[in-house]
Coordinates of C-alpha atoms and ligand atoms in Angstrom, one line a residue:
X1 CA 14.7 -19.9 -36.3
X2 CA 14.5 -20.7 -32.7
X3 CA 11.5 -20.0 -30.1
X4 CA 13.4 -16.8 -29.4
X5 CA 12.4 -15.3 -32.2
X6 CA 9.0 -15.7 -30.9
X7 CA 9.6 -12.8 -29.1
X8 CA 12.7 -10.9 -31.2
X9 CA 10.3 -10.5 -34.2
X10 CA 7.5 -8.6 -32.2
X11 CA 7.5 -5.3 -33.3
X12 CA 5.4 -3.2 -30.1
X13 CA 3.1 -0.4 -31.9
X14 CA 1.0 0.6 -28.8
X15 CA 0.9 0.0 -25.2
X16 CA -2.8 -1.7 -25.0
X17 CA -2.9 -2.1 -21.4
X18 CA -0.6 -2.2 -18.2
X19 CA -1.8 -3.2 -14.8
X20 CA 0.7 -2.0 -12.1
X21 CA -1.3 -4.0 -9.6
X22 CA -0.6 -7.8 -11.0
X23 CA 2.4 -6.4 -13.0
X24 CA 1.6 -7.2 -16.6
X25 CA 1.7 -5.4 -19.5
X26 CA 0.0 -6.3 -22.7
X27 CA 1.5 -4.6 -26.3
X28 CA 0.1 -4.8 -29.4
X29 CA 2.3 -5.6 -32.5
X30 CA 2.7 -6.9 -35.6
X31 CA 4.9 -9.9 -36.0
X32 CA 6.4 -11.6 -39.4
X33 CA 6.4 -15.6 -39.6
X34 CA 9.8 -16.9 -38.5
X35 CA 11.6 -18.9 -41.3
X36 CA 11.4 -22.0 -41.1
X37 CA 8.7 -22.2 -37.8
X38 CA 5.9 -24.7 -39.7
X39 CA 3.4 -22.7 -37.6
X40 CA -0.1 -23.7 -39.2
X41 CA -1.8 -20.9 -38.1
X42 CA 0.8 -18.4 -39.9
X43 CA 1.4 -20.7 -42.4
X44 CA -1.3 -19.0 -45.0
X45 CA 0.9 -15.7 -44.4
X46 CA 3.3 -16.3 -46.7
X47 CA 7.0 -15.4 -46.0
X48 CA 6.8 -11.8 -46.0
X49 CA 3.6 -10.6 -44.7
X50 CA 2.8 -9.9 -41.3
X51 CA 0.1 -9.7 -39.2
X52 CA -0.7 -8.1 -35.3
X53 CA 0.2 -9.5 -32.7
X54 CA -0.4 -9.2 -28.6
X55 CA 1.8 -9.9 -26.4
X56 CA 1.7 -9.9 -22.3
X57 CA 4.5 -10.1 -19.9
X58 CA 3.8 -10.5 -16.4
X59 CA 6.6 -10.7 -13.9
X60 CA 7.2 -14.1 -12.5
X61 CA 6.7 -14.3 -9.1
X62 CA 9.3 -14.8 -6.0
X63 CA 11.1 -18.3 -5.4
X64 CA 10.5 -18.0 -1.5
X65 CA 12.7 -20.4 -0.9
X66 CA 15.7 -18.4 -1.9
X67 CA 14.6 -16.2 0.5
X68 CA 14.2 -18.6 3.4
X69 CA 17.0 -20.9 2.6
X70 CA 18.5 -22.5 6.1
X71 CA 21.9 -23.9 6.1
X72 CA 21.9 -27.9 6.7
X73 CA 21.6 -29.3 10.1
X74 CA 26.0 -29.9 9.7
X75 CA 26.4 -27.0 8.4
X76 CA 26.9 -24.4 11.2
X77 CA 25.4 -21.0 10.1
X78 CA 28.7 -18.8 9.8
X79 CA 27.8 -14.7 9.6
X80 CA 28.4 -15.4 5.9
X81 CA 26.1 -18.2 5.3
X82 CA 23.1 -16.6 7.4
X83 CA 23.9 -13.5 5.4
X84 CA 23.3 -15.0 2.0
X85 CA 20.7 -17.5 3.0
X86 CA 18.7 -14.5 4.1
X87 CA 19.6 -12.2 1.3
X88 CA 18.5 -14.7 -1.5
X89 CA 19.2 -13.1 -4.8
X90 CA 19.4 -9.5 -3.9
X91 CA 22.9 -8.2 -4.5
X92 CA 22.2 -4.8 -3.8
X93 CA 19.8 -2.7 -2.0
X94 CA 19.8 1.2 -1.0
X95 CA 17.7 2.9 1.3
X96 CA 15.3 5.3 -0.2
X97 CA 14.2 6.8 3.2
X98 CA 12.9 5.9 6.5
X99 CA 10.3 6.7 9.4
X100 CA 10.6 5.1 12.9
X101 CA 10.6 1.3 12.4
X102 CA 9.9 1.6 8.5
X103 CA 12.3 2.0 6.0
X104 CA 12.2 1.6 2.2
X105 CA 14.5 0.3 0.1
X106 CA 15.2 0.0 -3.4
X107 CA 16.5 -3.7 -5.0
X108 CA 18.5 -5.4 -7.6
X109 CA 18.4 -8.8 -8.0
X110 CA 21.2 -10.7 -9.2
X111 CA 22.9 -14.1 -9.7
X112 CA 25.1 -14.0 -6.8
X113 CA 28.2 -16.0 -8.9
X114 CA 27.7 -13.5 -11.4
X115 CA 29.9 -10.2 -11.8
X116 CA 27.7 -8.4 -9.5
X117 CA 27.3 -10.7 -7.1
X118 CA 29.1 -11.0 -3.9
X119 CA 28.3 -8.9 -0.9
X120 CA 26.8 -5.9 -1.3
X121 CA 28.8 -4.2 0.8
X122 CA 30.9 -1.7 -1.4
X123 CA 29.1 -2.8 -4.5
X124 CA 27.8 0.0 -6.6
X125 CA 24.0 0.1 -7.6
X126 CA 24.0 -1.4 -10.7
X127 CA 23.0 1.1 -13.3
X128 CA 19.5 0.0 -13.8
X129 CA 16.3 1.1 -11.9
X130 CA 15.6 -0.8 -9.2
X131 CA 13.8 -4.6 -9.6
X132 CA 12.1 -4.9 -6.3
X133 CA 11.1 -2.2 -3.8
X134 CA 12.3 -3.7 -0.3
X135 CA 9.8 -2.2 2.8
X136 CA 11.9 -3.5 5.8
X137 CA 9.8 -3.3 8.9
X138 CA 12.2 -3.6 12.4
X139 CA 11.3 -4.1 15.0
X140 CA 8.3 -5.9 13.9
X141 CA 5.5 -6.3 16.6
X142 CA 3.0 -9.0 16.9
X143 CA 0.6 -6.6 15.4
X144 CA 2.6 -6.1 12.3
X145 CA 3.3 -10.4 11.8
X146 CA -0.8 -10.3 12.2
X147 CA -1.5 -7.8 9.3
X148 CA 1.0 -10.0 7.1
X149 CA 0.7 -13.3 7.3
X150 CA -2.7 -14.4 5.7
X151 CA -4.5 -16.3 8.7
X152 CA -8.2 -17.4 8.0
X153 CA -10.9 -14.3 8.3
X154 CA -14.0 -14.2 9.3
X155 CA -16.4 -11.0 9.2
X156 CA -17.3 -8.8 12.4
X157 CA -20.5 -7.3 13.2
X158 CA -19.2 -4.6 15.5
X159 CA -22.4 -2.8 17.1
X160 CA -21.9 0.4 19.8
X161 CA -21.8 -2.1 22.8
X162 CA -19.5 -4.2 21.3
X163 CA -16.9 -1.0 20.4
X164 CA -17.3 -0.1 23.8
X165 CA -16.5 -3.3 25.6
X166 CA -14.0 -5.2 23.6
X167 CA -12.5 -2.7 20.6
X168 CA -11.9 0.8 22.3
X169 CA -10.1 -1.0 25.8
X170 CA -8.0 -2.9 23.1
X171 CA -7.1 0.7 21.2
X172 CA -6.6 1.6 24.6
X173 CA -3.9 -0.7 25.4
X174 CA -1.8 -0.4 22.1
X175 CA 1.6 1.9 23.1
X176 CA 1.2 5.0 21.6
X177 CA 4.9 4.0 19.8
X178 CA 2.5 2.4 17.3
X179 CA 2.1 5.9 16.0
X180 CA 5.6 7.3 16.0
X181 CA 6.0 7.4 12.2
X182 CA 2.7 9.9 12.2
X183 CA 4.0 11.8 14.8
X184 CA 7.2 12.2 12.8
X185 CA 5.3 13.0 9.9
X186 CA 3.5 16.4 11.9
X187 CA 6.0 17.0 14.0
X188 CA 8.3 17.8 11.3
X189 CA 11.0 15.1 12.2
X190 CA 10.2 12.4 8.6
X191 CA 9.6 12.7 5.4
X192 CA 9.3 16.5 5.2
X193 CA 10.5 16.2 1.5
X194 CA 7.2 14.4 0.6
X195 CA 4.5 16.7 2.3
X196 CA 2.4 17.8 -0.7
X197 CA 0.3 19.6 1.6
X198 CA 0.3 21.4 4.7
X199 CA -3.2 23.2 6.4
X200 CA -1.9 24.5 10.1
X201 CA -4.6 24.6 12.9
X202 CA -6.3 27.7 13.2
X203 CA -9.1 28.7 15.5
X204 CA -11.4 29.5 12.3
X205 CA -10.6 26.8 10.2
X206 CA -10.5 24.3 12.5
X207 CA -7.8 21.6 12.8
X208 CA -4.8 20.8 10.7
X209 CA -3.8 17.7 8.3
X210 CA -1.3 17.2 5.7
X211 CA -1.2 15.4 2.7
X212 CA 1.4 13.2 1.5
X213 CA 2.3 10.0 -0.7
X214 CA 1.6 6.7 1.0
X215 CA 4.8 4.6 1.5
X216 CA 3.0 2.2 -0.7
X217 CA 3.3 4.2 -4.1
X218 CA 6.2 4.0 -6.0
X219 CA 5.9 8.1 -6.2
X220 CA 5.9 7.1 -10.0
X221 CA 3.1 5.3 -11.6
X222 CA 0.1 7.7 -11.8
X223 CA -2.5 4.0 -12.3
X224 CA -1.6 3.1 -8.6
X225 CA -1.1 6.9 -7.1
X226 CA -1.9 6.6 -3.6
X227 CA -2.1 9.3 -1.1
X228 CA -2.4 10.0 2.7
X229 CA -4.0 12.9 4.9
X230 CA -2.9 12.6 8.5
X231 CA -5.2 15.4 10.8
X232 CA -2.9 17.1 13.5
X233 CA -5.7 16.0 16.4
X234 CA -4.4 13.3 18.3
X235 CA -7.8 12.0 19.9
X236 CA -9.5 11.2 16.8
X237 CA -8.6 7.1 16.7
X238 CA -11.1 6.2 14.1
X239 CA -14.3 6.7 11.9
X240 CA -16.1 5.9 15.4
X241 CA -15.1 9.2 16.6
X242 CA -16.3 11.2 14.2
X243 CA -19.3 13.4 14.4
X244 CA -20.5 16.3 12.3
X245 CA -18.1 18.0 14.3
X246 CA -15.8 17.0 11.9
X247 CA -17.7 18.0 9.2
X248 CA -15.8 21.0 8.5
X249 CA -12.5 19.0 8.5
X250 CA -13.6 16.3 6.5
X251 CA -15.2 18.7 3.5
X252 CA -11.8 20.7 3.8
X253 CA -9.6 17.5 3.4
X254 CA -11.5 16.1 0.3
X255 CA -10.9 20.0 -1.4
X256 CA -7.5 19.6 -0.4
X257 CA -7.1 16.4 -2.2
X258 CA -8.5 17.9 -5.3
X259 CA -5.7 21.2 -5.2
X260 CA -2.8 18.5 -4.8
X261 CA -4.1 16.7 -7.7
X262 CA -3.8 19.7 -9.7
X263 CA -0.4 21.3 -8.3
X264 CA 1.4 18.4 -8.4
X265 CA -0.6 15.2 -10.4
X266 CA -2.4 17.3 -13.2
X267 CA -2.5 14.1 -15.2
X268 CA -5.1 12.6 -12.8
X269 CA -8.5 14.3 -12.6
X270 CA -10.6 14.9 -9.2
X271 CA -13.4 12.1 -10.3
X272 CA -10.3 9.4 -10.8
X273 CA -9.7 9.5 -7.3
X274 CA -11.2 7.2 -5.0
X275 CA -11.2 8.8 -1.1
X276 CA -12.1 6.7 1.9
X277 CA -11.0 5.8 5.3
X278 CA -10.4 2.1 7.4
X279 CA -12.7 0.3 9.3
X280 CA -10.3 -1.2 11.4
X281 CA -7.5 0.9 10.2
X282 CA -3.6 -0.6 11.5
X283 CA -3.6 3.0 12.9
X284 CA -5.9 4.3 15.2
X285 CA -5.0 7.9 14.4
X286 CA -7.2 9.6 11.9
X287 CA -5.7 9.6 8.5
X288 CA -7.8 9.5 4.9
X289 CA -6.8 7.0 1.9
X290 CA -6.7 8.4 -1.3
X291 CA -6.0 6.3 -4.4
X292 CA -6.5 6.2 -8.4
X293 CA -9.7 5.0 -9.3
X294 CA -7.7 2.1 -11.3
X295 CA -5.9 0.7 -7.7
X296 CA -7.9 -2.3 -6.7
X297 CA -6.0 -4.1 -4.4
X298 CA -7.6 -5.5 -0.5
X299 CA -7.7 -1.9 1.0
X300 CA -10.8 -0.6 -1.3
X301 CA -13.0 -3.9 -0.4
X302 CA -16.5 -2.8 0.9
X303 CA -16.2 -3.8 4.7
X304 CA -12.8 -2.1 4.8
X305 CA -13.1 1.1 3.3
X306 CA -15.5 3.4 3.8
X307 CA -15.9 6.0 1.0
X308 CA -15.7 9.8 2.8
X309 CA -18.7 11.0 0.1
X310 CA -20.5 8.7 1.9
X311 CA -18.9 9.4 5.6
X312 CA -19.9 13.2 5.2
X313 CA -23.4 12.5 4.0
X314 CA -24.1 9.8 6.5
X315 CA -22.8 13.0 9.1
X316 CA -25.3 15.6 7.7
X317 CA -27.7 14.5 6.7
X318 CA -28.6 10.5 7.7
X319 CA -27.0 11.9 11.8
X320 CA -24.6 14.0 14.0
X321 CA -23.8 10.8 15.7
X322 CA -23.9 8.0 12.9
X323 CA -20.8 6.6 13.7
X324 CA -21.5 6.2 17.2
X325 CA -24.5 4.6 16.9
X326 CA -24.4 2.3 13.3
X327 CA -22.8 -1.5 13.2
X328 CA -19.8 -1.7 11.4
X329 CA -18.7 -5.2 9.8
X330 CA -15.4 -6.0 8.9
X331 CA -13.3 -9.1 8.0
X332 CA -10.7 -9.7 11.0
X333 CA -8.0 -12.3 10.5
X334 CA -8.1 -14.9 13.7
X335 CA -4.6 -13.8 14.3
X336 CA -5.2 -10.4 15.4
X337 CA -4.6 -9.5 18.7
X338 CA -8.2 -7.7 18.4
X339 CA -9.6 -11.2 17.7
X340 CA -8.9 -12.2 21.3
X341 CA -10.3 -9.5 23.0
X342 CA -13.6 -10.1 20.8
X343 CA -13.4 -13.8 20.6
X344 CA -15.4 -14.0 23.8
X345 CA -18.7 -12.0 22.7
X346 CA -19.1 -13.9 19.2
X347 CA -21.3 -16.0 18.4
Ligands
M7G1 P1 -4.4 2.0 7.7 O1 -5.8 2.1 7.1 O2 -4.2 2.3 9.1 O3 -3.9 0.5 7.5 O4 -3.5 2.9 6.8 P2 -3.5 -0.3 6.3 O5 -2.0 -0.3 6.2 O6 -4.1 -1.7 6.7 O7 -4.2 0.3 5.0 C1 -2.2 3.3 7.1 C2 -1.6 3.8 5.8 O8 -0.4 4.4 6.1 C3 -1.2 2.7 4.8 O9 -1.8 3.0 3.6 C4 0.3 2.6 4.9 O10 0.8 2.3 3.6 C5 0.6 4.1 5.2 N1 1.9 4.2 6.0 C6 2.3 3.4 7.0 N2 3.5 3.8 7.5 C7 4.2 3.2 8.6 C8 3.8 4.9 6.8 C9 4.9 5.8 6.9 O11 5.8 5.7 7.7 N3 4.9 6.8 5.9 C10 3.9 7.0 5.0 N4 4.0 8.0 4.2 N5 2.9 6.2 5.0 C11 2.8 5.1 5.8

């Protein structure tokens, strides 16, 4: 017997768990002793009976270094050594769609010696689903390297006066090119395939939004579903700017969430979906998060998101002007460019 048929006797019975967030999945089973394994704990089994069994596989995570890999000081970086050093083992990738500087890729990862190595170029997709979903970001901006790289944080207490001297001139001065790939989205010009929902503006309703998947879901798994509602008004940056103005938007977007999740995601129910906006968002142009109650990951921490139940009640009934007048505290990496325009007025 060897330690292979550790695994090569499990016989899987039932799915008991499986976390799309950290990747694992945990089966039950029931499992024989192997021949001649010695185990003590089986040992009282006898040859032939078997008992259960759980087991949990969790994808390893990335070498980085085969990802970062420089050729040697002697070495001088040819167009194929750069190429592979920055490829590491992805021997294939295909591009699933894309929206201004964003596109999305699907992966396979290889040994490069082996029979599907060598450059992609020409290579077919191998005929397996993908192993890594690529997001390729180009041309990244400062702001983008800031909301990556995990710099040391440290939480905000952002009252009105500090919004209106250091945050709005700073929304201010980003180029509205940040907001190309939402523009795209309304304007018709991306992902027109996706929209899941479309409400045009209409003097009695009120303004416009549409609904799609985020470009973080994998359009697949319904424990990490995660949509986006994108208004058509242009000069709504943020949760600051809403009043009870927006009431009427705001109780029509959450219904509109609920009909998507019946046309199209009947397996998910209205009360397994968690709805909230960003406190800072990366984009200051209005757009509502809404995600399966089972996603956990950064973006539903209290001091980030904001729940919209609670937006609309704070709106009717705490005040028409909450948002303009409450503090709002967040946790801003030191990296941010918005760091430097409030690094003067903190304590
Ligand atoms: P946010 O609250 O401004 O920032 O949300 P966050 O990224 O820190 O959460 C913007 C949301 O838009 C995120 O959930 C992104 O995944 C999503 N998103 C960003 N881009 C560039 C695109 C895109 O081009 N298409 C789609 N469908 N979603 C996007």
């Amino acid at each position: 017997s060897t330690s292979f048929d550790l695994v090569r006797n499990f016989r899987p019975t039932q799915v008991l768990h499986e976390d799309t967030q950290t990747r694992t999945l945990y089966l039950l089973g029931r499992m024989a002793p192997c021949a001649q394994d010695g185990h003590p704990a089986v040992a009282s089994l006898g040859d032939s009976s078997e008992a259960a069994a759980i087991l949990k596989l969790s994808k390893t995570p990335f070498s980085a270094d085969a990802y970062v890999s420089q050729p040697s000081d002697n070495e001088r970086p040819t167009a194929e050594t750069s190429r592979s050093a920055a490829l590491g083992h992805i021997i294939h990738a295909k591009l699933v769609d894309r929206n201004d500087a964003y596109h999305w890729l699907d992966g396979w990862l290889g040994d490069r010696t082996g029979p599907a190595g060598g450059d992609s170029a020409g290579v077919v997709a191998p005929q397996r689903s993908p192993d890594v979903r690529l997001e390729l970001i180009w041309p990244a901006t400062a702001l983008h390297i800031a909301k990556y790289a995990f710099p040391p944080r440290r939480m905000i207490s952002e009252t009105p006066e500090l919004y209106r001297s250091c945050v709005l001139p700073f929304i201010r001065s980003l180029p509205t090119s940040r907001l190309q790939w939402v523009y795209n989205i309304l304007d018709g010009r991306s992902e027109q395939d996706r929209l899941l929902f479309r409400a045009p503006t209409t003097t009695a309703d009120g303004p416009g939004f549409v609904i799609l998947p985020d470009s973080k879901w994998d359009g697949v798994n319904m424990n990490s579903l995660y949509l986006l509602a994108l208004v058509e008004p242009r000069d709504i940056g943020s949760l600051r700017d809403l009043t009870a103005d927006h009431l009427p938007l705001l109780r029509r977007l959450r219904a509109a969430f609920v009909e998507v999740l019946a046309k199209y995601y009947p397996e998910v129910a209205p009360h397994e979906l968690r709805v909230f906006v960003h406190y800072q968002p990366s984009y200051y142009h209005l757009h509502i998060h809404a995600a399966h109650i089972k996603y956990e990951a950064a973006g539903v921490m209290a001091g980030q998101a904001h729940l919209l139940g609670t937006v609309i009640d704070n709106l009717a009934t705490i005040c028409p002007d909450y948002y303009q007048r409450c503090t709002l505290e967040y946790a801003l990496a030191e990296n941010h460019p918005l760091y430097e325009h409030l690094k003067g007025s903190l304590d």
